[in-house]
PDB file of C-alpha atoms and ligand atoms in Angstrom:
ATOM      1  CA  MET A 436     -15.919   6.211  14.206  1.00  0.00           C
ATOM      2  CA  THR A 437     -15.060   4.127  17.308  1.00  0.00           C
ATOM      3  CA  GLY A 438     -14.550   0.531  18.033  1.00  0.00           C
ATOM      4  CA  LYS A 439     -11.057  -1.536  17.149  1.00  0.00           C
ATOM      5  CA  LYS A 440      -8.872  -0.102  15.571  1.00  0.00           C
ATOM      6  CA  ILE A 441      -7.920  -1.489  11.463  1.00  0.00           C
ATOM      7  CA  VAL A 442      -4.589  -3.106  10.408  1.00  0.00           C
ATOM      8  CA  MET A 443      -3.276  -2.246   6.787  1.00  0.00           C
ATOM      9  CA  ILE A 444      -0.282  -3.682   5.626  1.00  0.00           C
ATOM     10  CA  THR A 445       1.211  -3.696   1.898  1.00  0.00           C
ATOM     11  CA  ALA A 446       2.260  -7.060   0.594  1.00  0.00           C
ATOM     12  CA  TYR A 447       3.145  -7.883  -3.048  1.00  0.00           C
ATOM     13  CA  ASP A 448       3.695 -11.426  -3.617  1.00  0.00           C
ATOM     14  CA  TYR A 449       2.690 -14.772  -2.240  1.00  0.00           C
ATOM     15  CA  SER A 450       5.411 -14.865   0.522  1.00  0.00           C
ATOM     16  CA  SER A 451       4.249 -11.090   2.189  1.00  0.00           C
ATOM     17  CA  ALA A 452       0.279 -12.033   1.778  1.00  0.00           C
ATOM     18  CA  SER A 453       1.410 -15.532   3.399  1.00  0.00           C
ATOM     19  CA  ILE A 454       3.159 -13.568   6.256  1.00  0.00           C
ATOM     20  CA  ALA A 455       0.391 -10.721   6.330  1.00  0.00           C
ATOM     21  CA  ASN A 456      -2.117 -13.623   6.479  1.00  0.00           C
ATOM     22  CA  ASP A 457      -0.497 -15.261   9.492  1.00  0.00           C
ATOM     23  CA  ALA A 458      -0.199 -12.199  11.245  1.00  0.00           C
ATOM     24  CA  GLY A 459      -3.949 -11.318  11.087  1.00  0.00           C
ATOM     25  CA  VAL A 460      -4.258  -8.083   9.802  1.00  0.00           C
ATOM     26  CA  ASP A 461      -7.699  -6.929   8.113  1.00  0.00           C
ATOM     27  CA  PHE A 462      -6.613  -5.564   4.709  1.00  0.00           C
ATOM     28  CA  ILE A 463      -3.622  -6.045   2.241  1.00  0.00           C
ATOM     29  CA  LEU A 464      -2.624  -3.266   0.120  1.00  0.00           C
ATOM     30  CA  VAL A 465      -1.158  -4.067  -3.180  1.00  0.00           C
ATOM     31  CA  GLY A 466       0.556  -0.996  -3.171  1.00  0.00           C
ATOM     32  CA  ASP A 467       2.143   0.853  -5.887  1.00  0.00           C
ATOM     33  CA  SER A 468       4.682   1.424  -3.399  1.00  0.00           C
ATOM     34  CA  ALA A 469       5.857  -2.079  -5.330  1.00  0.00           C
ATOM     35  CA  ALA A 470       7.645   0.240  -8.264  1.00  0.00           C
ATOM     36  CA  ASN A 471       9.862   1.332  -5.395  1.00  0.00           C
ATOM     37  CA  VAL A 472      10.637  -1.725  -3.067  1.00  0.00           C
ATOM     38  CA  VAL A 473       9.982  -4.547  -5.092  1.00  0.00           C
ATOM     39  CA  HIS A 474      11.374  -3.078  -8.727  1.00  0.00           C
ATOM     40  CA  GLY A 475      13.520  -0.450  -7.186  1.00  0.00           C
ATOM     41  CA  MET A 476      11.816   2.158  -9.555  1.00  0.00           C
ATOM     42  CA  LYS A 477      12.374   5.966  -8.542  1.00  0.00           C
ATOM     43  CA  SER A 478       8.626   6.695  -8.810  1.00  0.00           C
ATOM     44  CA  THR A 479       5.457   5.038  -8.056  1.00  0.00           C
ATOM     45  CA  ARG A 480       4.245   6.601 -11.561  1.00  0.00           C
ATOM     46  CA  GLU A 481       6.444   4.088 -13.352  1.00  0.00           C
ATOM     47  CA  ILE A 482       4.918   0.750 -12.760  1.00  0.00           C
ATOM     48  CA  ARG A 483       2.311  -0.285 -14.857  1.00  0.00           C
ATOM     49  CA  MET A 484      -1.208  -2.060 -15.100  1.00  0.00           C
ATOM     50  CA  GLU A 485       0.424  -5.400 -16.598  1.00  0.00           C
ATOM     51  CA  GLU A 486       3.112  -5.612 -13.701  1.00  0.00           C
ATOM     52  CA  MET A 487       0.509  -4.719 -10.707  1.00  0.00           C
ATOM     53  CA  LEU A 488      -1.908  -7.270 -12.160  1.00  0.00           C
ATOM     54  CA  VAL A 489       1.079  -9.988 -11.417  1.00  0.00           C
ATOM     55  CA  HIS A 490       1.470  -8.587  -7.947  1.00  0.00           C
ATOM     56  CA  VAL A 491      -2.427  -9.296  -6.998  1.00  0.00           C
ATOM     57  CA  LYS A 492      -2.464 -12.614  -8.555  1.00  0.00           C
ATOM     58  CA  ALA A 493       0.633 -13.409  -6.468  1.00  0.00           C
ATOM     59  CA  VAL A 494      -0.928 -11.910  -3.036  1.00  0.00           C
ATOM     60  CA  CYS A 495      -4.369 -13.593  -3.476  1.00  0.00           C
ATOM     61  CA  ARG A 496      -2.622 -17.128  -4.366  1.00  0.00           C
ATOM     62  CA  ALA A 497      -2.137 -16.746  -1.003  1.00  0.00           C
ATOM     63  CA  LYS A 498      -5.818 -16.862  -0.222  1.00  0.00           C
ATOM     64  CA  PRO A 499      -5.702 -14.378   2.904  1.00  0.00           C
ATOM     65  CA  LYS A 500      -8.413 -13.819   4.627  1.00  0.00           C
ATOM     66  CA  ALA A 501      -7.965  -9.901   4.326  1.00  0.00           C
ATOM     67  CA  ILE A 502      -9.556  -7.930   2.281  1.00  0.00           C
ATOM     68  CA  VAL A 503      -7.063  -7.237  -0.620  1.00  0.00           C
ATOM     69  CA  VAL A 504      -7.456  -3.616  -2.007  1.00  0.00           C
ATOM     70  CA  ALA A 505      -5.643  -3.295  -5.372  1.00  0.00           C
ATOM     71  CA  ASP A 506      -3.909   0.248  -6.059  1.00  0.00           C
ATOM     72  CA  MET A 507      -4.794   1.963  -9.214  1.00  0.00           C
ATOM     73  CA  PRO A 508      -1.060   2.938 -10.796  1.00  0.00           C
ATOM     74  CA  TYR A 509      -0.810   6.133 -12.421  1.00  0.00           C
ATOM     75  CA  LYS A 510      -3.015   7.083 -15.497  1.00  0.00           C
ATOM     76  CA  SER A 511      -4.718   3.648 -15.148  1.00  0.00           C
ATOM     77  CA  ASP A 512      -7.720   5.807 -13.752  1.00  0.00           C
ATOM     78  CA  SER A 513      -7.122   8.834 -15.915  1.00  0.00           C
ATOM     79  CA  THR A 514     -10.843   8.513 -17.028  1.00  0.00           C
ATOM     80  CA  PRO A 515     -14.179   7.027 -16.025  1.00  0.00           C
ATOM     81  CA  ALA A 516     -13.912   4.272 -18.746  1.00  0.00           C
ATOM     82  CA  SER A 517     -10.289   3.224 -18.219  1.00  0.00           C
ATOM     83  CA  ALA A 518     -10.814   3.250 -14.854  1.00  0.00           C
ATOM     84  CA  LEU A 519     -13.616   0.985 -15.033  1.00  0.00           C
ATOM     85  CA  LYS A 520     -11.558  -1.423 -17.499  1.00  0.00           C
ATOM     86  CA  ASN A 521      -8.949  -1.681 -15.209  1.00  0.00           C
ATOM     87  CA  ALA A 522     -10.878  -2.208 -11.625  1.00  0.00           C
ATOM     88  CA  LYS A 523     -12.502  -5.067 -13.553  1.00  0.00           C
ATOM     89  CA  LEU A 524      -8.844  -6.375 -14.454  1.00  0.00           C
ATOM     90  CA  PHE A 525      -8.035  -6.012 -10.321  1.00  0.00           C
ATOM     91  CA  LEU A 526     -11.166  -7.727  -9.338  1.00  0.00           C
ATOM     92  CA  LYS A 527     -10.778 -10.552 -11.797  1.00  0.00           C
ATOM     93  CA  ALA A 528      -7.494 -11.147 -10.234  1.00  0.00           C
ATOM     94  CA  GLY A 529      -9.004 -11.344  -6.825  1.00  0.00           C
ATOM     95  CA  ALA A 530      -8.854  -8.147  -5.610  1.00  0.00           C
ATOM     96  CA  LYS A 531     -12.002  -6.997  -2.981  1.00  0.00           C
ATOM     97  CA  ALA A 532     -11.798  -3.351  -3.893  1.00  0.00           C
ATOM     98  CA  VAL A 533      -9.125  -0.776  -5.506  1.00  0.00           C
ATOM     99  CA  LYS A 534      -7.219   2.313  -4.062  1.00  0.00           C
ATOM    100  CA  ILE A 535      -7.643   5.867  -5.947  1.00  0.00           C
ATOM    101  CA  GLU A 536      -5.179   8.251  -4.873  1.00  0.00           C
ATOM    102  CA  VAL A 537      -7.650  11.809  -5.827  1.00  0.00           C
ATOM    103  CA  SER A 538      -5.351  14.194  -7.127  1.00  0.00           C
ATOM    104  CA  GLU A 539      -7.719  16.300  -9.134  1.00  0.00           C
ATOM    105  CA  ASP A 540     -11.443  16.610  -9.572  1.00  0.00           C
ATOM    106  CA  THR A 541     -11.518  14.219 -12.705  1.00  0.00           C
ATOM    107  CA  LYS A 542     -11.013  11.368  -9.703  1.00  0.00           C
ATOM    108  CA  ILE A 543     -14.948  12.648  -8.540  1.00  0.00           C
ATOM    109  CA  LYS A 544     -16.257  11.041 -12.143  1.00  0.00           C
ATOM    110  CA  VAL A 545     -14.137   7.989 -12.127  1.00  0.00           C
ATOM    111  CA  ILE A 546     -14.802   6.981  -8.475  1.00  0.00           C
ATOM    112  CA  GLU A 547     -18.803   8.018  -9.056  1.00  0.00           C
ATOM    113  CA  THR A 548     -18.268   5.480 -12.033  1.00  0.00           C
ATOM    114  CA  LEU A 549     -16.464   2.695 -10.158  1.00  0.00           C
ATOM    115  CA  VAL A 550     -19.142   2.811  -7.147  1.00  0.00           C
ATOM    116  CA  LYS A 551     -22.062   3.001  -9.437  1.00  0.00           C
ATOM    117  CA  ASN A 552     -21.031  -0.548 -11.123  1.00  0.00           C
ATOM    118  CA  LYS A 553     -20.333  -1.799  -7.345  1.00  0.00           C
ATOM    119  CA  ILE A 554     -16.588  -1.727  -6.990  1.00  0.00           C
ATOM    120  CA  LYS A 555     -15.503  -0.899  -3.663  1.00  0.00           C
ATOM    121  CA  VAL A 556     -13.198   2.203  -3.398  1.00  0.00           C
ATOM    122  CA  MET A 557     -10.688   3.354  -1.071  1.00  0.00           C
ATOM    123  CA  GLY A 558      -9.980   6.997  -1.602  1.00  0.00           C
ATOM    124  CA  HIS A 559      -6.383   8.291  -0.823  1.00  0.00           C
ATOM    125  CA  LEU A 560      -5.820  11.893   0.155  1.00  0.00           C
ATOM    126  CA  GLY A 561      -3.356  14.490   1.848  1.00  0.00           C
ATOM    127  CA  TYR A 562       0.500  13.281   0.309  1.00  0.00           C
ATOM    128  CA  LEU A 563      -0.253  11.599  -3.246  1.00  0.00           C
ATOM    129  CA  PRO A 564       2.848   9.879  -4.265  1.00  0.00           C
ATOM    130  CA  GLN A 565       1.470   9.492  -7.769  1.00  0.00           C
ATOM    131  CA  SER A 566       2.203  13.181  -7.847  1.00  0.00           C
ATOM    132  CA  ASN A 567       6.053  12.962  -7.739  1.00  0.00           C
ATOM    133  CA  SER A 568       6.456  16.009  -5.771  1.00  0.00           C
ATOM    134  CA  LYS A 569       8.663  15.709  -2.603  1.00  0.00           C
ATOM    135  CA  PRO A 570       6.730  14.268   0.504  1.00  0.00           C
ATOM    136  CA  LYS A 571       5.383  17.293   2.438  1.00  0.00           C
ATOM    137  CA  VAL A 572       2.983  17.007   5.394  1.00  0.00           C
ATOM    138  CA  ASN A 573      -0.728  18.464   3.745  1.00  0.00           C
ATOM    139  CA  LYS A 574      -1.980  21.100   6.002  1.00  0.00           C
ATOM    140  CA  GLU A 575      -4.986  22.711   4.003  1.00  0.00           C
ATOM    141  CA  GLU A 576      -7.340  21.800   6.437  1.00  0.00           C
ATOM    142  CA  THR A 577     -10.854  23.113   5.044  1.00  0.00           C
ATOM    143  CA  LYS A 578      -9.762  21.440   1.346  1.00  0.00           C
ATOM    144  CA  LEU A 579      -9.253  18.273   3.350  1.00  0.00           C
ATOM    145  CA  LEU A 580     -12.254  18.337   5.263  1.00  0.00           C
ATOM    146  CA  LYS A 581     -14.247  19.294   2.345  1.00  0.00           C
ATOM    147  CA  ASP A 582     -12.502  16.284  -0.115  1.00  0.00           C
ATOM    148  CA  SER A 583     -13.009  13.741   2.459  1.00  0.00           C
ATOM    149  CA  ALA A 584     -16.766  14.628   2.864  1.00  0.00           C
ATOM    150  CA  LEU A 585     -17.344  14.415  -0.879  1.00  0.00           C
ATOM    151  CA  LEU A 586     -15.430  11.186  -0.916  1.00  0.00           C
ATOM    152  CA  GLU A 587     -17.664   9.711   1.297  1.00  0.00           C
ATOM    153  CA  LEU A 588     -20.641  10.887  -0.098  1.00  0.00           C
ATOM    154  CA  ILE A 589     -20.037   9.790  -3.819  1.00  0.00           C
ATOM    155  CA  GLY A 590     -19.860   6.207  -2.058  1.00  0.00           C
ATOM    156  CA  CYS A 591     -16.127   5.525  -1.205  1.00  0.00           C
ATOM    157  CA  SER A 592     -16.212   2.711   1.475  1.00  0.00           C
ATOM    158  CA  TRP A 593     -12.435   3.856   3.638  1.00  0.00           C
ATOM    159  CA  LEU A 594     -10.017   6.627   3.297  1.00  0.00           C
ATOM    160  CA  VAL A 595      -6.603   6.790   3.368  1.00  0.00           C
ATOM    161  CA  LEU A 596      -4.871   9.845   4.755  1.00  0.00           C
ATOM    162  CA  GLU A 597      -1.248  10.335   4.225  1.00  0.00           C
ATOM    163  CA  LEU A 598       1.239  12.754   5.958  1.00  0.00           C
ATOM    164  CA  VAL A 599      -1.890  14.428   7.679  1.00  0.00           C
ATOM    165  CA  PRO A 600      -0.999  16.774  10.570  1.00  0.00           C
ATOM    166  CA  GLU A 601      -2.853  14.097  13.573  1.00  0.00           C
ATOM    167  CA  LYS A 602      -5.244  16.701  14.407  1.00  0.00           C
ATOM    168  CA  ILE A 603      -6.713  17.463  11.143  1.00  0.00           C
ATOM    169  CA  ALA A 604      -7.130  13.472  10.716  1.00  0.00           C
ATOM    170  CA  GLY A 605      -8.530  13.458  13.883  1.00  0.00           C
ATOM    171  CA  GLU A 606     -10.989  15.792  12.620  1.00  0.00           C
ATOM    172  CA  ILE A 607     -11.634  14.292   9.470  1.00  0.00           C
ATOM    173  CA  THR A 608     -12.155  10.524  10.971  1.00  0.00           C
ATOM    174  CA  GLU A 609     -14.971  12.273  13.439  1.00  0.00           C
ATOM    175  CA  LEU A 610     -16.724  13.950  10.773  1.00  0.00           C
ATOM    176  CA  LEU A 611     -17.018  11.024   8.458  1.00  0.00           C
ATOM    177  CA  SER A 612     -18.509   7.568   9.194  1.00  0.00           C
ATOM    178  CA  ILE A 613     -16.147   5.627   6.901  1.00  0.00           C
ATOM    179  CA  PRO A 614     -13.342   4.192   8.347  1.00  0.00           C
ATOM    180  CA  THR A 615      -9.932   6.404   7.791  1.00  0.00           C
ATOM    181  CA  ILE A 616      -6.605   4.721   7.399  1.00  0.00           C
ATOM    182  CA  GLY A 617      -3.417   6.920   8.054  1.00  0.00           C
ATOM    183  CA  ILE A 618       0.176   6.698   7.190  1.00  0.00           C
ATOM    184  CA  GLY A 619       1.852   9.408   8.868  1.00  0.00           C
ATOM    185  CA  ALA A 620      -1.231  10.609   9.954  1.00  0.00           C
ATOM    186  CA  GLY A 621      -1.667  10.190  13.632  1.00  0.00           C
ATOM    187  CA  LYS A 622      -3.191   8.204  16.423  1.00  0.00           C
ATOM    188  CA  TYR A 623      -6.788   9.389  15.984  1.00  0.00           C
ATOM    189  CA  CYS A 624      -7.295   7.781  12.304  1.00  0.00           C
ATOM    190  CA  SER A 625      -9.470   4.518  12.247  1.00  0.00           C
ATOM    191  CA  GLY A 626      -6.718   2.358  11.467  1.00  0.00           C
ATOM    192  CA  GLN A 627      -2.993   2.299  10.237  1.00  0.00           C
ATOM    193  CA  VAL A 628      -1.082   1.533   7.059  1.00  0.00           C
ATOM    194  CA  LEU A 629       2.274   0.459   6.613  1.00  0.00           C
ATOM    195  CA  VAL A 630       4.640  -0.633   3.601  1.00  0.00           C
ATOM    196  CA  PHE A 631       5.574  -4.176   4.568  1.00  0.00           C
ATOM    197  CA  HIS A 632       9.387  -3.679   3.666  1.00  0.00           C
ATOM    198  CA  ASP A 633       9.609  -0.816   6.313  1.00  0.00           C
ATOM    199  CA  LEU A 634       8.020  -2.391   9.181  1.00  0.00           C
ATOM    200  CA  VAL A 635      10.128  -5.815   8.664  1.00  0.00           C
ATOM    201  CA  GLY A 636      13.314  -4.033   7.790  1.00  0.00           C
ATOM    202  CA  LEU A 637      13.390  -5.067   4.109  1.00  0.00           C
ATOM    203  CA  ASN A 638      13.915  -2.051   2.610  1.00  0.00           C
ATOM    204  CA  ALA A 639      17.001  -2.096   0.078  1.00  0.00           C
ATOM    205  CA  ASP A 640      16.882   2.177   0.558  1.00  0.00           C
ATOM    206  CA  ASP A 641      18.506   2.108   4.262  1.00  0.00           C
ATOM    207  CA  SER A 642      18.626   5.802   3.979  1.00  0.00           C
ATOM    208  CA  PHE A 643      14.802   5.417   3.950  1.00  0.00           C
ATOM    209  CA  LYS A 644      13.772   6.284   7.508  1.00  0.00           C
ATOM    210  CA  PRO A 645      10.780   8.475   7.520  1.00  0.00           C
ATOM    211  CA  LYS A 646       9.704   9.218  11.088  1.00  0.00           C
ATOM    212  CA  PHE A 647       6.208   7.908  10.731  1.00  0.00           C
ATOM    213  CA  VAL A 648       7.392   4.067   9.999  1.00  0.00           C
ATOM    214  CA  LYS A 649       8.308   1.823  12.953  1.00  0.00           C
ATOM    215  CA  GLN A 650      10.057  -0.989  12.086  1.00  0.00           C
ATOM    216  CA  TYR A 651       9.648  -3.972  14.070  1.00  0.00           C
ATOM    217  CA  ALA A 652      12.264  -6.246  12.766  1.00  0.00           C
ATOM    218  CA  SER A 653      15.334  -6.257  10.885  1.00  0.00           C
ATOM    219  CA  LEU A 654      15.181  -8.714   8.078  1.00  0.00           C
ATOM    220  CA  LYS A 655      17.489  -7.225   5.357  1.00  0.00           C
ATOM    221  CA  LYS A 656      20.137  -6.923   8.179  1.00  0.00           C
ATOM    222  CA  ASP A 657      19.816 -10.758   9.221  1.00  0.00           C
ATOM    223  CA  ALA A 658      19.113 -12.179   5.127  1.00  0.00           C
ATOM    224  CA  VAL A 659      22.517 -10.461   4.620  1.00  0.00           C
ATOM    225  CA  LYS A 660      24.029 -12.316   7.191  1.00  0.00           C
ATOM    226  CA  ALA A 661      22.774 -15.750   6.175  1.00  0.00           C
ATOM    227  CA  VAL A 662      23.898 -15.145   2.545  1.00  0.00           C
ATOM    228  CA  LYS A 663      27.298 -14.258   4.025  1.00  0.00           C
ATOM    229  CA  LYS A 664      27.662 -17.322   5.930  1.00  0.00           C
ATOM    230  CA  TYR A 665      26.398 -19.494   2.903  1.00  0.00           C
ATOM    231  CA  ALA A 666      28.882 -18.067   0.509  1.00  0.00           C
ATOM    232  CA  LYS A 667      31.901 -18.664   3.489  1.00  0.00           C
ATOM    233  CA  GLU A 668      30.767 -21.911   3.941  1.00  0.00           C
ATOM    234  CA  VAL A 669      30.631 -23.033   0.163  1.00  0.00           C
ATOM    235  CA  ARG A 670      33.895 -21.243   0.137  1.00  0.00           C
ATOM    236  CA  GLU A 671      35.489 -23.439   2.393  1.00  0.00           C
ATOM    237  CA  GLY A 672      33.844 -26.169   1.300  1.00  0.00           C
ATOM    238  CA  LYS A 673      31.500 -26.870   4.379  1.00  0.00           C
ATOM    239  CA  PHE A 674      28.567 -26.581   2.166  1.00  0.00           C
ATOM    240  CA  PRO A 675      26.894 -29.025   1.454  1.00  0.00           C
ATOM    241  CA  LYS A 676      27.435 -31.791   4.036  1.00  0.00           C
ATOM    242  CA  LYS A 677      26.460 -35.690   3.847  1.00  0.00           C
ATOM    243  CA  LYS A 678      23.247 -34.614   4.998  1.00  0.00           C
ATOM    244  CA  ASN A 679      22.028 -31.993   2.416  1.00  0.00           C
ATOM    245  CA  SER A 680      23.185 -34.366  -0.278  1.00  0.00           C
ATOM    246  CA  TYR A 681      21.387 -37.593  -1.797  1.00  0.00           C
TER     247      TYR A 681
HETATM  248  O1  KIV B 425       1.466   2.405  -2.353  1.00  0.00           O
HETATM  249  C1  KIV B 425       1.275   2.294  -1.132  1.00  0.00           C
HETATM  250  O2  KIV B 425       2.169   1.572  -0.622  1.00  0.00           O
HETATM  251  C2  KIV B 425       0.344   3.460  -0.238  1.00  0.00           C
HETATM  252  C3  KIV B 425       0.273   3.272   0.982  1.00  0.00           C
HETATM  253  C4  KIV B 425       1.493   4.279   1.226  1.00  0.00           C
HETATM  254  C5  KIV B 425      -1.112   4.271   1.345  1.00  0.00           C
HETATM  255  O3  KIV B 425      -0.201   3.815  -1.138  1.00  0.00           O
END
């Protein structure tokens, strides 16, 4: 795959989707990382279809030009029938494609069923947060190459590679004709994805600083400063002023 790099970012609501849209990204992923960064849950396994649908609808209300991809939450895609039903709900809510963590062989049948029903699928290999293990670089080169080729063969349109060594991600990108989108997978992927809250420095968990994240702004720090100033002005009777009143 050659040409311009693909830019993907997560978004979970109307505001973050509007920001992503104004910034001109190519893909918006309504990630199940919403579990952690929006809901304060410990694991992405905790978020449900109903909650993900609320996020997808809010993102799509921003009418982004980017392709909106909905992440299939834990157990929503455990059988071909449940995956098809839930993927259709996401499409009805405005998403254009779904992402599936390919954790076991049963997901192959699931993806084949979605593709047969003309639903675009983004596969996800490497570290799989729904597997609930500690984040760990996936170094199984032969298996990753084999699985990537299989996902292309059965009709995935794109492939996310998470925490895959740069060299292996490069080999996969060379091997496939569908684009690869990396997170912690180095520079040879066809594109990159980051979680919105990590990128803009809005993560409530200040200790979450994996090396694959680059923080481009410090919005949480700025917001705390702004709210402190507001609190001080209210307590000192400096806000509201005449111009803020009717
Ligand atoms: O849910 C998510 O944000 C993701 C990305 C990290 C790829 O799956």
